[in-house]
XYZ file of C-alpha atoms in Angstrom:
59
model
C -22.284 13.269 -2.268
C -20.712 16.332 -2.231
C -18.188 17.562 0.843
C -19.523 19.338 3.583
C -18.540 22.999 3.907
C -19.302 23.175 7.816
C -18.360 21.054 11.156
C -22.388 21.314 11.700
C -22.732 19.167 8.381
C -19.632 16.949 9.072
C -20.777 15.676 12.560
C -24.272 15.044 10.894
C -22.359 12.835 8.112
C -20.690 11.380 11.229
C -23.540 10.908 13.364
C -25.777 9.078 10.747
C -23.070 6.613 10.094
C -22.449 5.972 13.789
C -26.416 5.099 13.752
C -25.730 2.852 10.837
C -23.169 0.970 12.499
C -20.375 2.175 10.031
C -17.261 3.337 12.081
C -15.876 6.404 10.377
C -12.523 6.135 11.797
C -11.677 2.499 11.728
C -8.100 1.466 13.336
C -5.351 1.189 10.963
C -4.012 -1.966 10.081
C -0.686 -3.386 10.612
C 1.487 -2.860 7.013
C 2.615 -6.526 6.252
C 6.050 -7.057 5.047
C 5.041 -9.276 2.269
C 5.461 -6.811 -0.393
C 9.012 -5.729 0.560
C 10.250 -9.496 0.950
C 8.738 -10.138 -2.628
C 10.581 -6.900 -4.401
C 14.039 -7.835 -2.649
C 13.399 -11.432 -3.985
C 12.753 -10.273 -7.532
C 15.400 -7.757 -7.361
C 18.107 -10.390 -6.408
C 16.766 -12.878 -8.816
C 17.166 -9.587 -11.798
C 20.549 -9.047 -10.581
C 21.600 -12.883 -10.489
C 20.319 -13.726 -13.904
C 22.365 -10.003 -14.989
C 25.667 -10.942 -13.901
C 25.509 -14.865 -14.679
C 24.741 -13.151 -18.497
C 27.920 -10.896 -18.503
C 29.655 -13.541 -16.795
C 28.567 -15.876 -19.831
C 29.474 -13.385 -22.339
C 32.732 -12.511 -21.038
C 33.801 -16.261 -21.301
């Protein structure tokens, strides 16, 4: 499909999914924090397992 180059075309794009029952502009979803909390876990798991080997090494 290619893009429309009017508003004329766009609000026909926008009217025929209306009548499909497709909402164009759906509300956004909440970001879940999931995805942070697993990084900062891996990150402090990296930088554990780092300085318990220099720690090693330096004994």
């Amino acid at each position: 499909m290619k893009e429309p180059e009017t508003i004329e075309e766009e609000l026909e794009i926008i009217a025929a999914a209306l009548e499909a029952g497709i909402d164009p502009f759906p509300p956004k979803k909440e970001p879940k924090p999931r995805g942070k909390i697993a990084l900062g876990w891996f990150m402090i798991i990296i930088m554990i397992t780092w300085v318990s080997d220099i720690l090693y090494r330096s004994l």
